[in-house]
Each structure stands twice: as C-alpha cells, then as structure tokens.
GROMACS .gro file of C-alpha atoms in nm:
model
  390
    1UNK     CA    1   3.829  -0.777   1.682
    2UNK     CA    2   3.473  -0.820   1.567
    3UNK     CA    3   3.329  -1.069   1.320
    4UNK     CA    4   3.074  -0.946   1.062
    5UNK     CA    5   2.785  -1.142   0.914
    6UNK     CA    6   2.548  -1.046   0.631
    7UNK     CA    7   2.211  -1.110   0.794
    8UNK     CA    8   1.846  -1.176   0.736
    9UNK     CA    9   1.662  -1.073   0.422
   10UNK     CA   10   1.977  -0.995   0.224
   11UNK     CA   11   2.092  -1.354   0.258
   12UNK     CA   12   1.742  -1.479   0.182
   13UNK     CA   13   1.720  -1.273  -0.136
   14UNK     CA   14   2.063  -1.382  -0.254
   15UNK     CA   15   1.954  -1.745  -0.226
   16UNK     CA   16   1.628  -1.676  -0.404
   17UNK     CA   17   1.802  -1.493  -0.686
   18UNK     CA   18   1.630  -1.166  -0.604
   19UNK     CA   19   1.789  -0.824  -0.607
   20UNK     CA   20   1.935  -0.732  -0.266
   21UNK     CA   21   1.804  -0.392  -0.163
   22UNK     CA   22   1.902  -0.356   0.201
   23UNK     CA   23   2.238  -0.473   0.335
   24UNK     CA   24   2.199  -0.550   0.709
   25UNK     CA   25   2.486  -0.686   0.908
   26UNK     CA   26   2.523  -0.851   1.249
   27UNK     CA   27   2.847  -0.843   1.442
   28UNK     CA   28   2.999  -1.057   1.708
   29UNK     CA   29   3.195  -0.850   1.960
   30UNK     CA   30   3.138  -0.562   2.197
   31UNK     CA   31   2.987  -0.225   2.100
   32UNK     CA   32   3.318  -0.063   2.182
   33UNK     CA   33   3.499  -0.287   1.939
   34UNK     CA   34   3.240  -0.212   1.672
   35UNK     CA   35   3.279   0.162   1.713
   36UNK     CA   36   3.660   0.128   1.689
   37UNK     CA   37   3.620  -0.054   1.357
   38UNK     CA   38   3.350   0.184   1.227
   39UNK     CA   39   3.422   0.526   1.385
   40UNK     CA   40   3.188   0.708   1.145
   41UNK     CA   41   2.892   0.481   1.224
   42UNK     CA   42   2.588   0.666   1.363
   43UNK     CA   43   2.384   0.501   1.639
   44UNK     CA   44   2.015   0.517   1.550
   45UNK     CA   45   1.854   0.299   1.814
   46UNK     CA   46   1.920   0.180   2.165
   47UNK     CA   47   1.693  -0.127   2.192
   48UNK     CA   48   1.818  -0.313   2.004
   49UNK     CA   49   2.139  -0.118   1.961
   50UNK     CA   50   2.165  -0.025   1.591
   51UNK     CA   51   2.416   0.171   1.387
   52UNK     CA   52   2.410   0.294   1.031
   53UNK     CA   53   2.719   0.344   0.816
   54UNK     CA   54   2.726   0.413   0.440
   55UNK     CA   55   2.361   0.312   0.413
   56UNK     CA   56   2.414  -0.019   0.580
   57UNK     CA   57   2.270  -0.125   0.918
   58UNK     CA   58   2.466  -0.303   1.191
   59UNK     CA   59   2.335  -0.477   1.499
   60UNK     CA   60   2.507  -0.707   1.754
   61UNK     CA   61   2.415  -1.073   1.737
   62UNK     CA   62   2.119  -1.159   1.954
   63UNK     CA   63   2.246  -1.364   2.251
   64UNK     CA   64   2.604  -1.295   2.160
   65UNK     CA   65   2.669  -1.580   1.911
   66UNK     CA   66   2.528  -1.700   1.577
   67UNK     CA   67   2.337  -2.003   1.706
   68UNK     CA   68   2.137  -1.808   1.965
   69UNK     CA   69   2.085  -1.520   1.719
   70UNK     CA   70   1.925  -1.743   1.453
   71UNK     CA   71   1.670  -1.878   1.697
   72UNK     CA   72   1.572  -1.529   1.809
   73UNK     CA   73   1.489  -1.392   1.461
   74UNK     CA   74   1.139  -1.340   1.318
   75UNK     CA   75   1.102  -1.604   1.048
   76UNK     CA   76   1.306  -1.909   0.957
   77UNK     CA   77   1.375  -1.781   0.604
   78UNK     CA   78   1.523  -1.464   0.760
   79UNK     CA   79   1.724  -1.658   1.016
   80UNK     CA   80   2.038  -1.688   0.808
   81UNK     CA   81   2.384  -1.541   0.835
   82UNK     CA   82   2.674  -1.533   0.591
   83UNK     CA   83   3.021  -1.481   0.729
   84UNK     CA   84   3.305  -1.290   0.571
   85UNK     CA   85   3.426  -1.600   0.392
   86UNK     CA   86   3.086  -1.665   0.231
   87UNK     CA   87   2.990  -1.953   0.464
   88UNK     CA   88   2.621  -1.991   0.542
   89UNK     CA   89   2.485  -2.035   0.890
   90UNK     CA   90   2.109  -2.095   0.910
   91UNK     CA   91   1.817  -2.187   1.132
   92UNK     CA   92   1.756  -2.566   1.122
   93UNK     CA   93   1.441  -2.517   0.915
   94UNK     CA   94   1.549  -2.219   0.707
   95UNK     CA   95   1.663  -2.384   0.389
   96UNK     CA   96   1.372  -2.634   0.385
   97UNK     CA   97   1.120  -2.355   0.433
   98UNK     CA   98   1.296  -2.147   0.167
   99UNK     CA   99   1.266  -2.436  -0.078
  100UNK     CA  100   0.904  -2.508   0.010
  101UNK     CA  101   0.788  -2.150   0.016
  102UNK     CA  102   0.684  -2.134   0.385
  103UNK     CA  103   0.669  -1.836   0.616
  104UNK     CA  104   0.728  -1.987   0.956
  105UNK     CA  105   0.818  -1.818   1.291
  106UNK     CA  106   1.176  -1.887   1.394
  107UNK     CA  107   1.051  -1.996   1.738
  108UNK     CA  108   0.733  -2.046   1.931
  109UNK     CA  109   0.782  -1.700   2.090
  110UNK     CA  110   0.896  -1.509   1.785
  111UNK     CA  111   0.592  -1.283   1.756
  112UNK     CA  112   0.559  -1.243   2.130
  113UNK     CA  113   0.915  -1.110   2.145
  114UNK     CA  114   0.819  -0.839   1.889
  115UNK     CA  115   0.449  -0.825   1.791
  116UNK     CA  116   0.534  -0.595   1.493
  117UNK     CA  117   0.666  -0.906   1.325
  118UNK     CA  118   0.314  -1.009   1.229
  119UNK     CA  119   0.305  -0.708   0.990
  120UNK     CA  120   0.647  -0.802   0.853
  121UNK     CA  121   0.521  -1.152   0.777
  122UNK     CA  122   0.213  -1.004   0.607
  123UNK     CA  123   0.438  -0.779   0.403
  124UNK     CA  124   0.657  -1.071   0.298
  125UNK     CA  125   0.347  -1.259   0.188
  126UNK     CA  126   0.281  -0.970  -0.048
  127UNK     CA  127   0.641  -0.947  -0.168
  128UNK     CA  128   0.690  -1.322  -0.211
  129UNK     CA  129   0.366  -1.446  -0.378
  130UNK     CA  130   0.498  -1.806  -0.390
  131UNK     CA  131   0.534  -1.812  -0.010
  132UNK     CA  132   0.252  -1.888   0.233
  133UNK     CA  133   0.224  -1.854   0.611
  134UNK     CA  134   0.223  -2.179   0.801
  135UNK     CA  135  -0.067  -2.260   1.032
  136UNK     CA  136   0.184  -2.219   1.317
  137UNK     CA  137   0.246  -1.859   1.204
  138UNK     CA  138  -0.127  -1.782   1.181
  139UNK     CA  139  -0.196  -1.933   1.521
  140UNK     CA  140   0.085  -1.731   1.680
  141UNK     CA  141  -0.060  -1.416   1.515
  142UNK     CA  142  -0.405  -1.494   1.661
  143UNK     CA  143  -0.256  -1.542   2.007
  144UNK     CA  144  -0.060  -1.221   1.993
  145UNK     CA  145  -0.367  -1.030   1.870
  146UNK     CA  146  -0.594  -1.198   2.125
  147UNK     CA  147  -0.368  -1.079   2.405
  148UNK     CA  148  -0.383  -0.719   2.286
  149UNK     CA  149  -0.013  -0.707   2.210
  150UNK     CA  150  -0.061  -0.519   1.885
  151UNK     CA  151  -0.229  -0.218   2.043
  152UNK     CA  152   0.075  -0.041   2.178
  153UNK     CA  153   0.301  -0.077   1.876
  154UNK     CA  154   0.457   0.242   1.731
  155UNK     CA  155   0.237   0.339   1.437
  156UNK     CA  156   0.545   0.409   1.225
  157UNK     CA  157   0.644   0.042   1.236
  158UNK     CA  158   0.302  -0.075   1.120
  159UNK     CA  159   0.276   0.198   0.862
  160UNK     CA  160   0.624   0.127   0.737
  161UNK     CA  161   0.540  -0.237   0.666
  162UNK     CA  162   0.223  -0.129   0.486
  163UNK     CA  163   0.414   0.116   0.267
  164UNK     CA  164   0.650  -0.165   0.162
  165UNK     CA  165   0.356  -0.395   0.094
  166UNK     CA  166   0.198  -0.134  -0.133
  167UNK     CA  167   0.498  -0.174  -0.363
  168UNK     CA  168   0.473  -0.552  -0.369
  169UNK     CA  169   0.357  -0.765  -0.668
  170UNK     CA  170   0.042  -0.878  -0.480
  171UNK     CA  171  -0.037  -0.620  -0.212
  172UNK     CA  172  -0.366  -0.794  -0.140
  173UNK     CA  173  -0.180  -1.071   0.047
  174UNK     CA  174  -0.087  -0.816   0.313
  175UNK     CA  175  -0.454  -0.771   0.403
  176UNK     CA  176  -0.552  -1.138   0.351
  177UNK     CA  177  -0.273  -1.252   0.578
  178UNK     CA  178  -0.365  -1.008   0.852
  179UNK     CA  179  -0.730  -1.119   0.825
  180UNK     CA  180  -0.641  -1.487   0.853
  181UNK     CA  181  -0.434  -1.408   1.162
  182UNK     CA  182  -0.708  -1.193   1.319
  183UNK     CA  183  -0.469  -0.899   1.306
  184UNK     CA  184  -0.667  -0.632   1.117
  185UNK     CA  185  -0.763  -0.490   1.455
  186UNK     CA  186  -0.662  -0.240   1.584
  187UNK     CA  187  -0.455  -0.077   1.313
  188UNK     CA  188  -0.672  -0.165   1.013
  189UNK     CA  189  -0.996  -0.162   1.206
  190UNK     CA  190  -1.192  -0.023   0.915
  191UNK     CA  191  -1.139  -0.350   0.724
  192UNK     CA  192  -1.208  -0.585   1.014
  193UNK     CA  193  -1.511  -0.790   0.923
  194UNK     CA  194  -1.513  -0.669   0.566
  195UNK     CA  195  -1.489  -1.024   0.433
  196UNK     CA  196  -1.846  -1.073   0.550
  197UNK     CA  197  -1.989  -0.755   0.387
  198UNK     CA  198  -2.107  -0.779   0.026
  199UNK     CA  199  -1.927  -0.528  -0.197
  200UNK     CA  200  -2.258  -0.437  -0.364
  201UNK     CA  201  -2.559  -0.566  -0.546
  202UNK     CA  202  -2.549  -0.791  -0.852
  203UNK     CA  203  -2.460  -0.764  -1.135
  204UNK     CA  204  -2.195  -0.513  -1.032
  205UNK     CA  205  -2.052  -0.717  -0.750
  206UNK     CA  206  -2.038  -1.084  -0.653
  207UNK     CA  207  -1.778  -1.071  -0.377
  208UNK     CA  208  -1.707  -0.915  -0.042
  209UNK     CA  209  -1.569  -0.564   0.034
  210UNK     CA  210  -1.236  -0.720   0.133
  211UNK     CA  211  -1.215  -0.929  -0.184
  212UNK     CA  212  -1.313  -0.635  -0.407
  213UNK     CA  213  -1.060  -0.407  -0.235
  214UNK     CA  214  -0.787  -0.664  -0.277
  215UNK     CA  215  -0.873  -0.724  -0.645
  216UNK     CA  216  -0.848  -0.354  -0.713
  217UNK     CA  217  -0.515  -0.324  -0.530
  218UNK     CA  218  -0.366  -0.613  -0.725
  219UNK     CA  219  -0.499  -0.478  -1.055
  220UNK     CA  220  -0.326  -0.144  -0.995
  221UNK     CA  221  -0.006  -0.318  -0.884
  222UNK     CA  222  -0.002  -0.499  -1.218
  223UNK     CA  223  -0.011  -0.182  -1.423
  224UNK     CA  224   0.312  -0.074  -1.591
  225UNK     CA  225   0.257   0.292  -1.674
  226UNK     CA  226   0.298   0.443  -1.328
  227UNK     CA  227   0.643   0.493  -1.176
  228UNK     CA  228   0.698   0.268  -0.872
  229UNK     CA  229   0.662   0.548  -0.609
  230UNK     CA  230   0.347   0.681  -0.768
  231UNK     CA  231   0.208   0.332  -0.805
  232UNK     CA  232   0.229   0.291  -0.427
  233UNK     CA  233   0.003   0.586  -0.390
  234UNK     CA  234  -0.245   0.442  -0.641
  235UNK     CA  235  -0.249   0.104  -0.463
  236UNK     CA  236  -0.316   0.290  -0.134
  237UNK     CA  237  -0.600   0.463  -0.309
  238UNK     CA  238  -0.734   0.120  -0.402
  239UNK     CA  239  -0.717   0.017  -0.037
  240UNK     CA  240  -0.912   0.323   0.069
  241UNK     CA  241  -1.170   0.370  -0.198
  242UNK     CA  242  -1.444   0.150  -0.049
  243UNK     CA  243  -1.372   0.187   0.321
  244UNK     CA  244  -1.711   0.357   0.365
  245UNK     CA  245  -1.885   0.033   0.282
  246UNK     CA  246  -1.765  -0.132   0.604
  247UNK     CA  247  -1.979   0.116   0.798
  248UNK     CA  248  -2.300   0.061   0.604
  249UNK     CA  249  -2.620   0.001   0.799
  250UNK     CA  250  -2.664  -0.378   0.772
  251UNK     CA  251  -3.035  -0.326   0.695
  252UNK     CA  252  -2.937  -0.158   0.368
  253UNK     CA  253  -2.708  -0.433   0.233
  254UNK     CA  254  -2.607  -0.515  -0.031
  255UNK     CA  255  -2.651  -0.148  -0.118
  256UNK     CA  256  -2.406   0.115   0.019
  257UNK     CA  257  -2.576   0.447  -0.022
  258UNK     CA  258  -2.356   0.740   0.065
  259UNK     CA  259  -2.047   0.534   0.129
  260UNK     CA  260  -1.831   0.788  -0.043
  261UNK     CA  261  -1.855   1.047   0.236
  262UNK     CA  262  -1.819   0.782   0.504
  263UNK     CA  263  -1.518   0.645   0.319
  264UNK     CA  264  -1.350   0.981   0.296
  265UNK     CA  265  -1.358   1.014   0.679
  266UNK     CA  266  -1.243   0.651   0.723
  267UNK     CA  267  -0.952   0.691   0.484
  268UNK     CA  268  -0.837   1.000   0.658
  269UNK     CA  269  -0.860   0.831   0.999
  270UNK     CA  270  -0.668   0.523   0.881
  271UNK     CA  271  -0.391   0.726   0.729
  272UNK     CA  272  -0.357   0.945   1.037
  273UNK     CA  273  -0.356   0.642   1.270
  274UNK     CA  274  -0.067   0.486   1.075
  275UNK     CA  275   0.113   0.821   1.055
  276UNK     CA  276   0.148   0.789   0.678
  277UNK     CA  277   0.285   1.074   0.473
  278UNK     CA  278   0.036   1.354   0.414
  279UNK     CA  279   0.048   1.282   0.043
  280UNK     CA  280  -0.099   0.939   0.105
  281UNK     CA  281  -0.361   1.068   0.345
  282UNK     CA  282  -0.487   1.317   0.090
  283UNK     CA  283  -0.482   1.055  -0.192
  284UNK     CA  284  -0.687   0.804   0.017
  285UNK     CA  285  -0.953   1.058   0.105
  286UNK     CA  286  -0.980   1.171  -0.260
  287UNK     CA  287  -1.019   0.812  -0.380
  288UNK     CA  288  -1.306   0.745  -0.143
  289UNK     CA  289  -1.477   1.075  -0.222
  290UNK     CA  290  -1.464   1.062  -0.606
  291UNK     CA  291  -1.442   0.703  -0.720
  292UNK     CA  292  -1.813   0.638  -0.778
  293UNK     CA  293  -1.861   0.921  -1.020
  294UNK     CA  294  -1.534   0.852  -1.193
  295UNK     CA  295  -1.655   0.507  -1.296
  296UNK     CA  296  -1.933   0.671  -1.497
  297UNK     CA  297  -1.704   0.907  -1.682
  298UNK     CA  298  -1.868   0.860  -2.022
  299UNK     CA  299  -2.216   0.944  -1.886
  300UNK     CA  300  -2.126   1.243  -1.664
  301UNK     CA  301  -2.257   1.586  -1.741
  302UNK     CA  302  -1.974   1.810  -1.871
  303UNK     CA  303  -1.977   2.013  -1.550
  304UNK     CA  304  -1.942   1.707  -1.331
  305UNK     CA  305  -1.671   1.561  -1.554
  306UNK     CA  306  -1.480   1.890  -1.546
  307UNK     CA  307  -1.494   1.908  -1.164
  308UNK     CA  308  -1.378   1.549  -1.106
  309UNK     CA  309  -1.094   1.562  -1.362
  310UNK     CA  310  -0.987   1.903  -1.228
  311UNK     CA  311  -0.998   1.799  -0.861
  312UNK     CA  312  -0.787   1.492  -0.913
  313UNK     CA  313  -0.539   1.693  -1.127
  314UNK     CA  314  -0.518   1.998  -0.904
  315UNK     CA  315  -0.446   1.782  -0.601
  316UNK     CA  316  -0.165   1.605  -0.783
  317UNK     CA  317  -0.323   1.266  -0.837
  318UNK     CA  318  -0.443   1.259  -1.200
  319UNK     CA  319  -0.268   0.940  -1.313
  320UNK     CA  320  -0.305   0.762  -0.981
  321UNK     CA  321  -0.671   0.840  -0.941
  322UNK     CA  322  -0.770   0.726  -1.295
  323UNK     CA  323  -0.561   0.408  -1.248
  324UNK     CA  324  -0.779   0.340  -0.941
  325UNK     CA  325  -1.101   0.435  -1.121
  326UNK     CA  326  -1.020   0.201  -1.408
  327UNK     CA  327  -0.930  -0.090  -1.178
  328UNK     CA  328  -1.249  -0.032  -0.975
  329UNK     CA  329  -1.487  -0.005  -1.269
  330UNK     CA  330  -1.316  -0.253  -1.498
  331UNK     CA  331  -1.314   0.011  -1.771
  332UNK     CA  332  -1.030   0.177  -1.965
  333UNK     CA  333  -1.067   0.531  -1.841
  334UNK     CA  334  -0.714   0.675  -1.845
  335UNK     CA  335  -0.715   0.789  -2.214
  336UNK     CA  336  -1.056   0.948  -2.175
  337UNK     CA  337  -0.949   1.128  -1.858
  338UNK     CA  338  -0.628   1.244  -2.027
  339UNK     CA  339  -0.827   1.379  -2.320
  340UNK     CA  340  -1.067   1.565  -2.092
  341UNK     CA  341  -0.781   1.716  -1.892
  342UNK     CA  342  -0.613   1.826  -2.213
  343UNK     CA  343  -0.923   2.000  -2.322
  344UNK     CA  344  -0.969   2.169  -1.982
  345UNK     CA  345  -0.612   2.294  -1.979
  346UNK     CA  346  -0.636   2.429  -2.333
  347UNK     CA  347  -0.906   2.680  -2.238
  348UNK     CA  348  -0.790   3.039  -2.187
  349UNK     CA  349  -0.976   3.341  -2.045
  350UNK     CA  350  -1.028   3.631  -2.280
  351UNK     CA  351  -0.838   3.943  -2.166
  352UNK     CA  352  -1.156   4.126  -2.053
  353UNK     CA  353  -1.243   3.842  -1.811
  354UNK     CA  354  -0.909   3.829  -1.634
  355UNK     CA  355  -0.837   3.988  -1.298
  356UNK     CA  356  -1.192   3.969  -1.168
  357UNK     CA  357  -1.123   3.739  -0.875
  358UNK     CA  358  -1.385   3.472  -0.813
  359UNK     CA  359  -1.582   3.580  -1.118
  360UNK     CA  360  -1.284   3.501  -1.341
  361UNK     CA  361  -1.266   3.149  -1.197
  362UNK     CA  362  -1.637   3.092  -1.248
  363UNK     CA  363  -1.620   3.210  -1.608
  364UNK     CA  364  -1.316   2.990  -1.681
  365UNK     CA  365  -1.501   2.689  -1.542
  366UNK     CA  366  -1.797   2.768  -1.765
  367UNK     CA  367  -1.574   2.787  -2.073
  368UNK     CA  368  -1.412   2.456  -1.976
  369UNK     CA  369  -1.748   2.286  -1.945
  370UNK     CA  370  -1.852   2.421  -2.282
  371UNK     CA  371  -1.534   2.284  -2.436
  372UNK     CA  372  -1.605   1.939  -2.293
  373UNK     CA  373  -1.961   1.951  -2.421
  374UNK     CA  374  -1.835   2.036  -2.771
  375UNK     CA  375  -1.582   1.758  -2.754
  376UNK     CA  376  -1.851   1.509  -2.661
  377UNK     CA  377  -2.075   1.620  -2.946
  378UNK     CA  378  -1.790   1.577  -3.192
  379UNK     CA  379  -1.718   1.227  -3.059
  380UNK     CA  380  -2.089   1.129  -3.079
  381UNK     CA  381  -2.114   1.265  -3.437
  382UNK     CA  382  -1.796   1.083  -3.540
  383UNK     CA  383  -1.915   0.755  -3.391
  384UNK     CA  384  -2.254   0.794  -3.555
  385UNK     CA  385  -2.089   0.849  -3.896
  386UNK     CA  386  -1.872   0.546  -3.847
  387UNK     CA  387  -2.173   0.326  -3.761
  388UNK     CA  388  -2.351   0.453  -4.071
  389UNK     CA  389  -2.056   0.350  -4.291
  390UNK     CA  390  -2.038   0.008  -4.131
   0.00000   0.00000   0.00000
C-alpha cells in the first residue's frame, strides 16, 4: 500500500492563494506498488523515476520518507507535502520563508544536486514578484556557475524555464536574477555583461542594454490586449530586439550602428541554443531586424512602411511585433500599424495585372504604397484643418 502526498509548487500556491496549475504528487512505497495502484500510469523518466497519469505527475519520495525528501528539494518554499488527510509536512524554514517572501535553497547542496534549479529559481522570481532570492541562493548560484556545472544541462530544461518566465508578471526578474547569480553564461551568453553597456546615447536612453531590455519585456507583459500564449512571443521579442547591442565595438559606444543585423543573428543563435519552438526563433529574429524602423512609423516613407507592416503580418507576428515596437519606442503604435495594414489589405489588383508572376507582385506593392501615401496626405490635411479651427 502506498501513501500519496501533494508536493512542491501545488502546496505552495495553495498556501499563497494562487491558482494551482500543476498537480504533482510524491508517493511513499515501491515502484511496483505504485504501478499496481495506477496501472494506466505512463513512465516518462528513469532518473528520477517519474510517471504521468490523467495529467498529474508522480515521483517516489526522495530518500524514501518525507523528512529526507523535504531536505532534498530545490527551494524551501517548494519543500512541502500535504498528505491524503490534508496535513502539512514542511521544511523547517518553508513557512517562514513563504511568509517573508524569500527564495532560499532547501539545503547547502540543492543547486549542486541539480544545477538546472538556478533557472527554476530565476523563473519563480519572475512569477512571484514579492519574493526575492536570499544571498545564500545567489552565492550557491555563483559557485555552481563558477564550477561550469551549467554547461552540460539539457537545453530543453533551460528553455522550458525561460518559456514559463515569459508568461510571468515581471519576466525581467528572470534575467536580473541570473545576472546577480553570474548565471547568464553559457545559455544566455548574448546578455552577459549587458548591464555595463549603455543602451544608447542621450536623450533616447539613460540606462544599460540589460535594463532597457528588461523594461521592454515588463512593459509588454503588462499589456492586456494580447492572448497569453501570444504575449509570451511578444515578451520573447522584447528580450531579443537589442541583442545586437551587446556585440557593439566598444569604441563606438554609446552608439550602436548596425545592431539590427547583428541582433538578428544573435536572436537566432540564442533561440537555437535553447531549442525553443521555431515560432519563437522566427519572432526573435524579426524583432531584432525590424524594430528600429518600426519606432519611426510616422516618419517612414510609404514604401518602407508598407514593407515593415507587411513583413510582420505575413510572418504571423503583426500584433506581437507592434506591441514590442510600442514598448521599445514608448509610443502608441498599434492603432497606426493596424490602420496601415487595413489599407494594404484593401488594395486589389485590376484584372489585367493578375497572373503575371513577379510583375503582378511588384505592381500590387506599388498600389499599396500609393494607398498609404494617399492616406497620409488625408491625415495631414485633416490635422491641418483641425489646427486652423483651434
């Protein structure tokens, strides 16, 4: 007969009054006994042994009993178990740290036992903005990183924590926490040292590349118009848009001439290294490539405006890209971009220009540019008339 315990984050979230998303269970007993109780469970991992049944995950207690299990978990606030009668078993510091908002390793060897836990801590810092890593946690992160223990981690584990952080209320804290713990290398190498690089010349920037990147990510995360899954893509675009600035020749600072093309390559490399979905890799590269021109939407020539709006739309990132562009520039660009796209899509080829291959496409683009030029003239005339009245 096995004993079941609701474990880890589910217990933590219940005590914090947060919605419980993942139900993970630990069991006391042999694997054979577990399989007898849950014959339809599917084993998904050998080390540690893990089963999934009805969307819930089951693992044996570390060390074979609750007391040893709690001391072998990642963080004190995750080192909690609730038995089938609703009784709470917790790490000696769990409830105090939960009350005081502290992210503390469950033991002095917690991150050494599983170095991927540093990324879980960083993700929780983004998901729980009222919680802060203890100095003990940061020091353990630095030791793990200094010993090169992060290098051989499976990229899917690091990328998985990042994807969760992108959906958090303050995704910036994922990067800030990794920076404080010296853990941006090797997986986020493009951002290592970015806190010492100016984001650009005054008056456009007065902070570092890392600070600006984090501000943009948080601004996008605070928007309410994007569905949650699409917002994650937009936040990722915010992370990627200025990656090219971290490779600027130091003699050129605070300017970052040509950082768009460097950033496109860096965003692609980062996404591939983390084995992120192709959708994210394409989005990050697009953000780096186009964001500078997008911020000048009102001043762009009709042809340039058409090409930027069309590229973001045709690649499937219209809303996400303009959310990024607005957060980056500090301007309200979405409505203007929507209006431009509507005009572009309203243009139709005359019958005699259809079926001509590339020539048809070139002519359609020309008509679209003409439509945008007319729209701009109408807007300028309307604004001029309104100023005259006032």
